[in-house]
Short mmCIF file of C-alpha atoms and ligand atoms in Angstrom, two decimals:
data_model
loop_
_atom_site.label_atom_id
_atom_site.label_comp_id
_atom_site.label_asym_id
_atom_site.label_seq_id
_atom_site.Cartn_x
_atom_site.Cartn_y
_atom_site.Cartn_z
CA MET O 1 24.43 17.91 0.95
CA SER O 2 25.29 14.40 2.15
CA ASP O 3 26.13 11.12 0.39
CA PHE O 4 24.77 10.69 -3.14
CA GLY O 5 23.77 14.31 -3.25
CA LEU O 6 20.99 13.82 -0.70
CA THR O 7 19.90 16.68 1.53
CA LEU O 8 19.21 15.05 4.88
CA GLU O 9 17.39 16.40 7.90
CA ASN O 10 16.92 14.81 11.34
CA HIS O 11 13.32 15.87 11.41
CA TYR O 12 11.52 12.97 13.13
CA ALA O 13 14.11 13.01 15.97
CA ARG O 14 12.87 16.46 17.02
CA LEU O 15 9.91 14.73 18.58
CA GLY O 16 12.22 13.83 21.41
CA GLU O 17 12.21 11.06 23.94
CA GLY O 18 9.63 8.32 23.85
CA PHE O 19 9.08 8.33 20.09
CA PHE O 20 12.05 6.23 18.95
CA THR O 21 15.37 4.70 19.76
CA HIS O 22 18.56 5.63 17.94
CA LEU O 23 20.56 2.66 16.62
CA PRO O 24 22.61 1.83 13.61
CA ALA O 25 21.63 -0.80 11.08
CA GLU O 26 23.16 -4.25 11.41
CA ALA O 27 25.64 -5.04 8.71
CA ILE O 28 24.09 -8.33 7.53
CA GLY O 29 25.78 -10.57 4.91
CA SER O 30 27.28 -9.06 1.79
CA PRO O 31 24.99 -6.62 0.05
CA ARG O 32 24.18 -7.09 -3.65
CA LEU O 33 21.79 -4.79 -5.55
CA ILE O 34 19.01 -6.78 -7.10
CA HIS O 35 16.86 -3.95 -8.48
CA ALA O 36 16.29 -0.20 -8.00
CA ASN O 37 13.48 2.08 -9.00
CA ALA O 38 14.48 5.21 -10.89
CA ASP O 39 11.00 6.76 -10.43
CA ALA O 40 11.42 6.50 -6.70
CA ALA O 41 14.96 7.79 -6.74
CA ARG O 42 13.78 10.96 -8.42
CA LEU O 43 11.45 11.69 -5.55
CA ILE O 44 14.42 12.37 -3.32
CA ASP O 45 16.51 13.96 -6.10
CA LEU O 46 18.71 10.91 -6.25
CA ASP O 47 20.35 10.39 -9.67
CA PRO O 48 19.64 6.89 -10.83
CA ALA O 49 23.27 6.74 -12.02
CA VAL O 50 24.24 6.05 -8.44
CA PHE O 51 22.61 2.60 -8.69
CA SER O 52 25.82 1.34 -10.24
CA ASP O 53 27.94 2.72 -7.45
CA PRO O 54 28.78 -0.17 -5.11
CA ARG O 55 28.33 2.27 -2.13
CA PHE O 56 24.67 2.52 -3.05
CA ALA O 57 24.10 -1.22 -2.44
CA GLN O 58 26.09 -0.90 0.78
CA ALA O 59 24.01 2.04 1.98
CA MET O 60 20.72 0.51 1.08
CA GLY O 61 21.76 -2.79 2.45
CA GLY O 62 22.56 -1.24 5.91
CA HIS O 63 26.36 -1.50 5.63
CA LEU O 64 27.10 2.19 5.06
CA PRO O 65 25.30 4.88 7.09
CA LEU O 66 24.37 8.07 5.32
CA THR O 67 26.36 10.82 6.82
CA GLY O 68 24.39 13.53 8.49
CA PHE O 69 21.55 11.37 9.76
CA LYS O 70 21.29 9.43 12.99
CA PRO O 71 19.29 6.24 12.25
CA LEU O 72 16.40 5.31 14.50
CA ALA O 73 13.59 2.86 14.94
CA MET O 74 10.14 4.38 15.61
CA ALA O 75 8.03 3.49 18.59
CA TYR O 76 4.36 2.83 18.04
CA SER O 77 1.62 0.60 19.35
CA GLY O 78 -1.59 -0.66 17.75
CA HIS O 79 -4.71 -2.76 17.60
CA GLN O 80 -4.05 -6.04 15.72
CA PHE O 81 -7.12 -7.92 14.49
CA GLY O 82 -9.25 -5.70 16.63
CA VAL O 83 -7.37 -6.41 19.85
CA TRP O 84 -5.11 -3.94 21.73
CA ALA O 85 -1.56 -5.28 21.19
CA GLY O 86 0.31 -2.74 23.24
CA GLN O 87 3.77 -1.65 22.17
CA LEU O 88 4.96 -2.72 18.69
CA GLY O 89 7.33 -0.37 16.95
CA ASP O 90 9.78 -0.78 14.08
CA GLY O 91 10.95 -4.31 14.81
CA ARG O 92 12.89 -4.58 11.56
CA ALA O 93 12.67 -1.23 9.90
CA LEU O 94 15.11 1.63 10.50
CA LEU O 95 14.73 5.23 9.45
CA VAL O 96 18.19 5.89 7.91
CA GLY O 97 17.49 9.36 6.35
CA GLN O 98 14.98 12.01 5.81
CA ALA O 99 15.67 13.69 2.49
CA ARG O 100 14.45 17.24 1.54
CA ASN O 101 14.00 17.49 -2.24
CA ALA O 102 14.19 20.61 -4.39
CA ARG O 103 10.40 20.91 -4.19
CA GLY O 104 10.65 21.18 -0.43
CA GLU O 105 9.12 17.78 0.29
CA LEU O 106 10.46 15.66 3.03
CA TRP O 107 10.86 11.90 2.32
CA ASP O 108 11.69 9.21 4.87
CA ILE O 109 14.21 6.67 3.77
CA GLN O 110 13.62 3.38 5.68
CA LEU O 111 15.44 0.12 5.46
CA LYS O 112 13.23 -2.97 6.16
CA GLY O 113 15.18 -5.99 7.25
CA ALA O 114 18.29 -4.29 8.50
CA GLY O 115 18.42 -6.07 11.84
CA LYS O 116 16.92 -6.19 15.31
CA THR O 117 15.77 -3.18 17.17
CA PRO O 118 14.44 -2.71 20.70
CA TYR O 119 11.00 -3.30 19.26
CA SER O 120 11.72 -6.63 17.62
CA ARG O 121 10.01 -8.63 20.30
CA PHE O 122 10.30 -12.21 19.09
CA GLY O 123 11.28 -11.38 15.57
CA ASP O 124 14.72 -11.58 14.00
CA GLY O 125 14.79 -8.15 12.46
CA ARG O 126 15.18 -9.73 9.00
CA ALA O 127 13.15 -9.58 5.81
CA VAL O 128 13.05 -12.35 3.17
CA MET O 129 13.54 -11.88 -0.53
CA ARG O 130 9.96 -13.14 -1.25
CA SER O 131 8.22 -10.38 0.76
CA THR O 132 10.74 -7.80 -0.22
CA ILE O 133 9.99 -8.43 -3.95
CA ARG O 134 6.24 -8.35 -3.12
CA GLU O 135 6.45 -5.00 -1.44
CA TYR O 136 8.74 -3.63 -4.15
CA LEU O 137 6.44 -4.53 -7.00
CA ALA O 138 3.19 -3.70 -5.21
CA SER O 139 4.17 -0.22 -4.26
CA ALA O 140 5.24 0.43 -7.86
CA ALA O 141 1.98 -1.02 -9.09
CA LEU O 142 -0.21 1.08 -6.77
CA ALA O 143 1.64 4.27 -7.51
CA ALA O 144 1.07 3.63 -11.25
CA LEU O 145 -2.64 3.15 -10.57
CA ASP O 146 -2.74 6.52 -8.83
CA ILE O 147 -3.16 5.09 -5.42
CA PRO O 148 -1.36 6.81 -2.50
CA THR O 149 1.48 4.57 -1.32
CA SER O 150 4.96 4.34 0.12
CA ARG O 151 7.54 3.75 -2.66
CA ALA O 152 10.17 1.16 -2.83
CA LEU O 153 13.65 2.37 -3.86
CA SER O 154 15.70 -0.77 -3.96
CA ILE O 155 16.08 -4.43 -3.21
CA VAL O 156 19.41 -5.51 -1.79
CA ALA O 157 20.18 -9.24 -1.32
CA THR O 158 22.06 -9.96 1.87
CA GLY O 159 23.33 -13.38 0.78
CA GLU O 160 22.21 -14.76 4.17
CA GLN O 161 19.53 -17.32 4.82
CA VAL O 162 16.60 -16.37 7.04
CA VAL O 163 14.49 -18.92 9.07
CA ARG O 164 10.80 -18.95 8.27
CA GLU O 165 8.65 -21.99 7.63
CA THR O 166 11.73 -22.94 5.57
CA LEU O 167 15.13 -21.23 5.07
CA GLU O 168 14.73 -18.34 2.69
CA PRO O 169 17.11 -15.86 1.13
CA GLY O 170 17.30 -12.61 3.00
CA ALA O 171 16.98 -9.07 1.57
CA VAL O 172 16.73 -5.47 2.65
CA LEU O 173 14.15 -3.23 1.12
CA ALA O 174 14.72 0.51 0.98
CA ARG O 175 11.41 2.35 0.93
CA LEU O 176 10.35 5.97 0.84
CA ALA O 177 7.29 7.77 2.20
CA PRO O 178 6.79 11.40 3.22
CA SER O 179 6.24 9.94 6.64
CA HIS O 180 5.92 6.49 8.19
CA VAL O 181 3.89 7.83 11.14
CA ARG O 182 0.98 5.54 11.76
CA PHE O 183 -2.35 5.70 13.70
CA GLY O 184 -0.43 3.45 16.08
CA HIS O 185 2.01 6.26 16.90
CA PHE O 186 -0.88 8.24 18.41
CA GLU O 187 -2.23 5.23 20.22
CA HIS O 188 1.25 4.60 21.64
CA VAL O 189 1.56 7.89 23.48
CA PHE O 190 -2.10 8.10 24.34
CA HIS O 191 -2.52 4.64 25.84
CA HIS O 192 0.78 4.94 27.73
CA GLY O 193 -0.61 7.90 29.60
CA GLN O 194 1.55 10.44 27.87
CA LYS O 195 -1.32 12.59 26.70
CA GLU O 196 0.82 15.78 26.32
CA LYS O 197 2.79 13.91 23.73
CA VAL O 198 -0.23 13.43 21.60
CA ARG O 199 -0.19 17.14 21.00
CA VAL O 200 3.57 17.11 20.29
CA LEU O 201 3.03 14.43 17.71
CA ALA O 202 -0.02 16.08 16.18
CA ASP O 203 1.88 19.41 15.88
CA HIS O 204 4.80 17.58 14.26
CA VAL O 205 2.56 15.86 11.70
CA ILE O 206 0.44 18.93 10.98
CA GLY O 207 3.46 21.32 10.82
CA GLU O 208 5.25 19.27 8.18
CA TYR O 209 2.59 17.48 6.28
CA PHE O 210 -0.60 19.61 6.64
CA PRO O 211 0.74 23.13 7.12
CA ASP O 212 -2.41 24.70 5.83
CA LEU O 213 -4.28 23.24 8.80
CA ALA O 214 -1.91 24.46 11.49
CA GLY O 215 -3.79 25.18 14.70
CA ASP O 216 -7.02 23.46 13.62
CA TYR O 217 -6.86 19.86 14.98
CA ALA O 218 -10.48 19.21 14.09
CA ALA O 219 -10.03 20.11 10.47
CA TRP O 220 -6.84 18.04 10.34
CA PHE O 221 -8.61 14.95 11.72
CA GLY O 222 -11.34 15.57 9.11
CA GLU O 223 -8.58 15.51 6.42
CA VAL O 224 -7.23 12.23 7.80
CA VAL O 225 -10.60 10.72 7.57
CA ARG O 226 -11.06 12.02 4.00
CA ARG O 227 -7.67 10.68 2.85
CA THR O 228 -8.23 7.33 4.48
CA ALA O 229 -11.65 7.06 2.85
CA HIS O 230 -10.17 7.94 -0.51
CA LEU O 231 -7.45 5.43 -0.11
CA VAL O 232 -9.71 2.53 0.68
CA ALA O 233 -12.09 3.56 -2.08
CA ALA O 234 -9.15 3.33 -4.54
CA TRP O 235 -8.27 -0.15 -3.24
CA GLN O 236 -11.92 -1.26 -3.61
CA ALA O 237 -12.20 0.04 -7.17
CA VAL O 238 -9.04 -1.70 -8.31
CA GLY O 239 -9.64 -4.94 -6.42
CA PHE O 240 -6.79 -4.65 -3.92
CA ALA O 241 -6.87 -6.28 -0.51
CA HIS O 242 -4.34 -5.04 1.95
CA GLY O 243 -4.57 -8.07 4.18
CA VAL O 244 -3.46 -6.63 7.55
CA MET O 245 -5.31 -3.44 8.24
CA ASN O 246 -4.13 -3.21 11.88
CA THR O 247 -3.98 0.32 13.28
CA ASP O 248 -0.11 0.09 13.23
CA ASN O 249 -0.29 -0.44 9.49
CA MET O 250 -2.44 2.67 8.82
CA SER O 251 -0.61 5.76 7.53
CA ILE O 252 -1.52 9.10 9.11
CA LEU O 253 -1.12 10.47 5.56
CA GLY O 254 -3.50 8.05 3.98
CA LEU O 255 -0.87 6.08 2.17
CA THR O 256 -0.76 2.32 1.55
CA ILE O 257 2.05 1.07 3.85
CA ASP O 258 3.38 -2.18 5.12
CA TYR O 259 2.65 -4.53 2.32
CA GLY O 260 2.40 -8.03 3.70
CA PRO O 261 -0.06 -10.76 2.53
CA TYR O 262 -1.87 -8.30 0.23
CA GLY O 263 -3.69 -9.56 -2.91
CA PHE O 264 -5.09 -8.22 -6.11
CA MET O 265 -8.21 -10.15 -6.87
CA ASP O 266 -8.37 -12.53 -9.79
CA ALA O 267 -11.94 -13.88 -9.85
CA TYR O 268 -14.28 -11.36 -8.28
CA ASP O 269 -15.25 -12.43 -4.78
CA PRO O 270 -16.32 -9.69 -2.31
CA TRP O 271 -15.32 -11.99 0.55
CA PHE O 272 -11.84 -12.60 -0.84
CA ILE O 273 -9.42 -13.10 2.05
CA CYS O 274 -5.84 -12.65 0.84
CA ASN O 275 -4.21 -13.31 4.19
CA HIS O 276 -4.07 -16.99 4.98
CA SER O 277 -3.56 -16.20 8.68
CA ASP O 278 -6.92 -14.22 8.77
CA GLU O 279 -9.18 -17.11 9.65
CA GLN O 280 -12.18 -14.99 10.59
CA GLY O 281 -11.93 -12.80 7.50
CA ARG O 282 -11.73 -9.57 9.46
CA TYR O 283 -9.73 -8.09 6.60
CA ALA O 284 -11.71 -9.68 3.77
CA PHE O 285 -11.92 -7.40 0.74
CA ALA O 286 -15.50 -6.26 1.41
CA ASN O 287 -14.71 -5.41 5.00
CA GLN O 288 -11.93 -2.88 4.26
CA PRO O 289 -14.08 0.23 4.34
CA ALA O 290 -15.62 -0.69 7.63
CA VAL O 291 -12.32 -1.64 9.10
CA ALA O 292 -10.82 1.69 7.97
CA LEU O 293 -13.55 3.48 9.85
CA TRP O 294 -12.98 1.26 12.93
CA ASN O 295 -9.28 2.24 12.78
CA LEU O 296 -10.21 5.91 12.49
CA ARG O 297 -12.38 5.59 15.60
CA ALA O 298 -9.31 4.19 17.40
CA LEU O 299 -7.36 7.23 16.21
CA ALA O 300 -10.17 9.60 17.18
CA LEU O 301 -10.03 8.33 20.76
CA THR O 302 -6.43 9.36 21.07
CA LEU O 303 -7.28 12.92 19.95
CA SER O 304 -10.04 13.45 22.56
CA GLU O 305 -8.03 16.08 24.33
CA LEU O 306 -7.29 18.06 21.23
CA VAL O 307 -10.66 17.89 19.47
CA GLY O 308 -14.19 18.04 20.95
CA THR O 309 -16.21 14.87 20.86
CA GLU O 310 -18.78 16.35 18.58
CA ALA O 311 -16.21 17.47 16.01
CA LEU O 312 -14.61 13.96 16.12
CA LEU O 313 -17.92 12.30 15.58
CA ASP O 314 -18.78 14.69 12.78
CA ALA O 315 -15.57 13.87 10.99
CA LEU O 316 -16.12 10.16 11.47
CA ASN O 317 -19.66 10.49 10.14
CA ASP O 318 -18.21 11.98 7.00
CA PHE O 319 -16.24 8.84 6.22
CA GLU O 320 -19.15 7.22 4.43
CA ARG O 321 -19.78 10.37 2.23
CA HIS O 322 -16.06 10.62 1.34
CA PHE O 323 -15.77 6.88 0.65
CA GLY O 324 -18.93 6.80 -1.44
CA ALA O 325 -17.94 9.80 -3.61
CA ALA O 326 -14.40 8.52 -4.16
CA TYR O 327 -15.56 4.92 -4.93
CA ARG O 328 -18.31 6.09 -7.20
CA ALA O 329 -15.97 8.32 -9.21
CA ARG O 330 -13.47 5.56 -9.67
CA MET O 331 -16.05 2.95 -10.66
CA ARG O 332 -17.84 5.36 -13.03
CA ALA O 333 -14.48 6.07 -14.74
CA ARG O 334 -13.87 2.38 -15.09
CA LEU O 335 -17.18 2.06 -17.07
CA GLY O 336 -16.75 5.27 -19.00
CA LEU O 337 -19.71 7.00 -17.43
CA ALA O 338 -18.90 10.67 -17.64
CA ARG O 339 -22.40 12.11 -17.69
CA ASP O 340 -24.50 11.51 -14.55
CA GLU O 341 -27.65 9.54 -15.43
CA GLU O 342 -30.31 7.90 -13.46
CA GLY O 343 -29.63 4.14 -13.10
CA ASP O 344 -25.89 4.48 -13.22
CA ASP O 345 -25.42 3.14 -9.68
CA LYS O 346 -27.55 0.19 -10.45
CA LEU O 347 -25.56 -0.52 -13.61
CA VAL O 348 -22.39 -0.61 -11.54
CA GLY O 349 -23.99 -2.69 -8.83
CA ASP O 350 -25.44 -5.15 -11.31
CA LEU O 351 -22.10 -5.70 -12.94
CA LEU O 352 -20.44 -6.51 -9.60
CA ALA O 353 -23.28 -8.90 -8.66
CA LEU O 354 -22.94 -10.59 -11.99
CA MET O 355 -19.16 -10.85 -11.70
CA ALA O 356 -19.51 -12.29 -8.24
CA ARG O 357 -22.00 -14.94 -9.33
CA ALA O 358 -19.91 -15.93 -12.35
CA ARG O 359 -16.62 -15.52 -10.50
CA ALA O 360 -15.47 -13.58 -13.42
CA ASP O 361 -12.00 -12.08 -13.52
CA TYR O 362 -12.22 -8.64 -11.87
CA SER O 363 -9.63 -6.76 -13.92
CA LEU O 364 -10.59 -8.30 -17.29
CA GLY O 365 -14.27 -7.57 -16.45
CA PHE O 366 -13.41 -3.91 -17.05
CA LEU O 367 -10.53 -4.21 -19.46
CA HIS O 368 -12.52 -6.37 -21.96
CA LEU O 369 -15.76 -4.16 -22.02
CA THR O 370 -15.17 -3.01 -25.52
CA ASP O 371 -14.32 -6.52 -26.82
CA GLU O 372 -17.66 -8.24 -26.67
CA GLY O 373 -16.44 -11.80 -27.39
CA ALA O 374 -13.63 -11.74 -24.89
CA TRP O 375 -15.82 -10.11 -22.29
CA LEU O 376 -18.67 -12.61 -22.59
CA ASN O 377 -16.17 -15.47 -22.28
CA LEU O 378 -15.40 -14.24 -18.76
CA PHE O 379 -18.88 -15.22 -17.61
CA GLY O 380 -18.99 -18.94 -18.59
CA GLU O 381 -22.55 -20.29 -17.94
CA MET O 382 -23.74 -16.80 -16.97
CA ALA O 383 -23.11 -15.55 -20.60
CA GLU O 384 -26.85 -14.87 -21.18
CA ASP O 385 -27.19 -12.60 -18.13
CA ALA O 386 -23.88 -11.05 -19.01
CA SER O 387 -25.03 -10.37 -22.54
CA ALA O 388 -28.11 -8.61 -21.18
CA TRP O 389 -26.00 -6.44 -18.92
CA LEU O 390 -23.64 -5.66 -21.74
CA ALA O 391 -26.45 -4.47 -23.94
CA ARG O 392 -27.54 -2.06 -21.15
CA TRP O 393 -24.01 -0.77 -20.79
CA GLN O 394 -23.63 -0.34 -24.58
CA ALA O 395 -26.92 1.57 -24.75
CA ARG O 396 -25.96 3.75 -21.76
CA THR O 397 -22.53 4.56 -23.24
CA LYS O 398 -23.44 5.07 -26.90
CA ASP O 399 -22.91 8.85 -26.48
CA GLU O 400 -20.02 8.59 -24.16
CA ASP O 401 -16.42 9.01 -25.16
CA LEU O 402 -14.90 5.66 -24.28
CA SER O 403 -11.39 6.50 -25.42
CA GLY O 404 -10.33 7.05 -21.83
CA LEU O 405 -11.24 3.51 -20.65
CA ALA O 406 -7.76 2.24 -21.53
CA ARG O 407 -6.24 4.85 -19.18
CA VAL O 408 -8.24 3.73 -16.13
CA ASN O 409 -8.58 -0.09 -16.60
CA PRO O 410 -5.16 -1.67 -16.08
CA ARG O 411 -4.00 -4.39 -18.40
CA TYR O 412 -1.13 -5.55 -16.18
CA VAL O 413 -2.21 -6.14 -12.64
CA LEU O 414 0.15 -7.47 -9.99
CA ARG O 415 -1.77 -10.69 -9.57
CA ASN O 416 -0.37 -13.08 -7.00
CA TRP O 417 0.84 -15.54 -9.66
CA VAL O 418 2.71 -12.69 -11.40
CA ALA O 419 4.50 -11.60 -8.22
CA GLU O 420 5.27 -15.23 -7.54
CA THR O 421 6.78 -15.62 -11.02
CA ALA O 422 9.11 -12.70 -10.27
CA ILE O 423 10.05 -14.22 -6.89
CA ARG O 424 10.81 -17.71 -8.24
CA ALA O 425 12.86 -16.26 -11.10
CA VAL O 426 15.07 -14.32 -8.66
CA GLU O 427 15.28 -17.02 -5.99
CA ASP O 428 15.68 -20.03 -8.14
CA LYS O 429 17.56 -18.70 -11.10
CA ASN O 430 19.00 -15.36 -10.06
CA ASP O 431 16.97 -14.20 -13.11
CA ILE O 432 16.69 -10.43 -12.63
CA ALA O 433 15.42 -9.94 -16.17
CA THR O 434 12.03 -11.44 -15.35
CA LEU O 435 11.75 -9.25 -12.25
CA ASP O 436 12.65 -6.23 -14.35
CA GLN O 437 10.07 -7.20 -17.00
CA ILE O 438 7.30 -7.52 -14.49
CA PHE O 439 8.34 -4.33 -12.71
CA ASN O 440 8.11 -2.50 -16.06
CA LEU O 441 4.69 -3.92 -16.74
CA VAL O 442 3.17 -2.91 -13.41
CA ARG O 443 4.72 0.54 -13.42
CA ALA O 444 3.02 1.24 -16.83
CA PRO O 445 -0.02 -0.99 -16.46
CA PHE O 446 -2.12 0.76 -19.20
CA THR O 447 0.43 0.49 -21.93
CA LYS O 448 0.17 -2.57 -24.14
CA ASN O 449 3.46 -4.42 -24.13
CA ASP O 450 3.69 -7.30 -26.68
CA GLY O 451 6.24 -9.28 -24.72
CA GLY O 452 4.20 -9.05 -21.48
CA GLU O 453 0.78 -10.26 -22.72
CA ALA O 454 1.07 -13.50 -20.79
CA PHE O 455 1.15 -11.57 -17.57
CA ALA O 456 -2.23 -9.90 -18.22
CA ALA O 457 -3.93 -13.30 -17.81
CA PRO O 458 -5.68 -14.92 -14.77
CA PRO O 459 -3.48 -17.41 -12.98
CA PRO O 460 -2.57 -20.65 -14.86
CA SER O 461 -4.01 -23.64 -13.14
CA SER O 462 -0.62 -24.50 -11.62
CA MET O 463 -0.57 -21.23 -9.79
CA CYS O 464 -4.19 -20.84 -8.63
CA ASP O 465 -3.75 -21.74 -5.07
CA LEU O 466 -0.79 -19.75 -3.80
CA GLU O 467 -1.05 -18.89 -0.20
CA VAL O 468 0.33 -15.82 1.49
CA SER O 469 0.39 -15.29 5.21
CA CYS O 470 1.74 -12.79 7.75
CA SER O 471 5.11 -14.65 7.84
CA SER O 472 7.43 -12.34 5.91
P1 LIG L 1 3.40 -6.19 10.34
O1 LIG L 1 1.96 -6.56 10.67
O2 LIG L 1 4.10 -7.15 9.42
O3 LIG L 1 3.49 -4.80 9.80
O4 LIG L 1 4.26 -6.26 11.71
C1 LIG L 1 3.74 -6.09 13.00
C2 LIG L 1 4.87 -5.80 14.03
O5 LIG L 1 5.81 -6.99 14.00
C3 LIG L 1 5.74 -4.57 13.72
O6 LIG L 1 6.12 -4.08 14.97
C4 LIG L 1 6.96 -5.20 13.00
O7 LIG L 1 8.05 -4.36 13.08
C5 LIG L 1 7.11 -6.53 13.73
N1 LIG L 1 7.81 -7.50 12.95
C6 LIG L 1 7.36 -8.26 11.82
N2 LIG L 1 8.25 -9.09 11.35
C7 LIG L 1 9.36 -8.90 12.18
C8 LIG L 1 10.63 -9.53 12.18
N3 LIG L 1 10.99 -10.55 11.30
N4 LIG L 1 11.53 -9.11 13.15
C9 LIG L 1 11.18 -8.19 14.04
N5 LIG L 1 10.02 -7.58 14.07
C10 LIG L 1 9.08 -7.92 13.13
MG1 LIG L 2 3.50 -3.14 10.15
#
């Protein structure tokens, strides 16, 4: 037992030299707890009562190390926007604990924005309040939508200003994931000629996180392909664009990690680009499945001494099947199609085409299916075509049980304007209540909340053109 009743283990450090650098967090500013997530705390058997202990803000703000754990920054490399970027690593994140819960699960505790590391390159090691709130809310939102993700535990304000395009308030995010190992970890040792370390890393990952597959590297890679395909299928179904699918931002466990300029779509546009810095649209919404496969190929190359070429290719070839099955299941659920009938795929495809032409709101296009007037309103001048599609859907589902629709089609989606509302409230007015309200809406996105109805809407005209970029 360590501080706050946590059971800590220096598990990642067993990988040995070349995988990390030990260093303490920088004590930046004066830590003040802005918000903490009780659901996330429970994952590491942390009693949410500790949130009111001032030592909690100090620990999660990087001022008070957790006893029994030697903090470290991880080393990894990666392909950024399709180009080999060489060594990257945790430039502003620090692993400050690995907690073993009563169920036997291991959870990394990382602080993001707790100072410079040997991997900071030109960066300042800091995080701004804006991106910290964005990651905090989005990881809660995705978890509630049943999408694998890292979890945010807390936001601590540092009280210091951070230089970006303008001066911005600084913050430290504490986040949890079973592991923060990335595809880029494998690329790092492989492309730096340390091929024996690829096996060390694979054994480490399989031993802790895929124990059933011990000794079978091919089956393990197949599982990574499957998880990645399922992850991206879930993003596509819910209308989430990650924004920076570089290989260093791809979790080996198939989790959503490293929230940056992500976006939930408002009007449906398959070529939606959420990252203002992505001029070519490499990470446009519709490209995400292909990019995931590209990234898996980069990972496969690093495993070429552990797994035969044929087995690697077989696993990669399965991506499309896994993706298709997972995507289809999620989309069918969104339309209430339980029984398999001929023409179902076309029904789904025609809806998407219609929404794209009408630029209809993606989330409301599912939520309002059972409210004909509200649904038709989404399609503006295309109402006639929309009406014809709706008649087909109504005929197709007349014998389906539609009571489950409300449990798969979220009412409260973390649209950009909603996240921005939380950010402005905290930054401009120290208004934590609005952040708390939005947090509670997105963590229970299917439950109607009378006070929150305004946040279910598409962006008001004043907040249509918010831009997000890699600068965070
Ligand atoms: P990202 O695409 O945001 O996940 O970051 C890519 C790389 O840049 C990672 O190695 C990060 O740790 C690093 N990085 C991003 N922002 C900063 C910063 N402000 N200070 C130091 N390193 C950073
Ligand atoms: Mg990253």
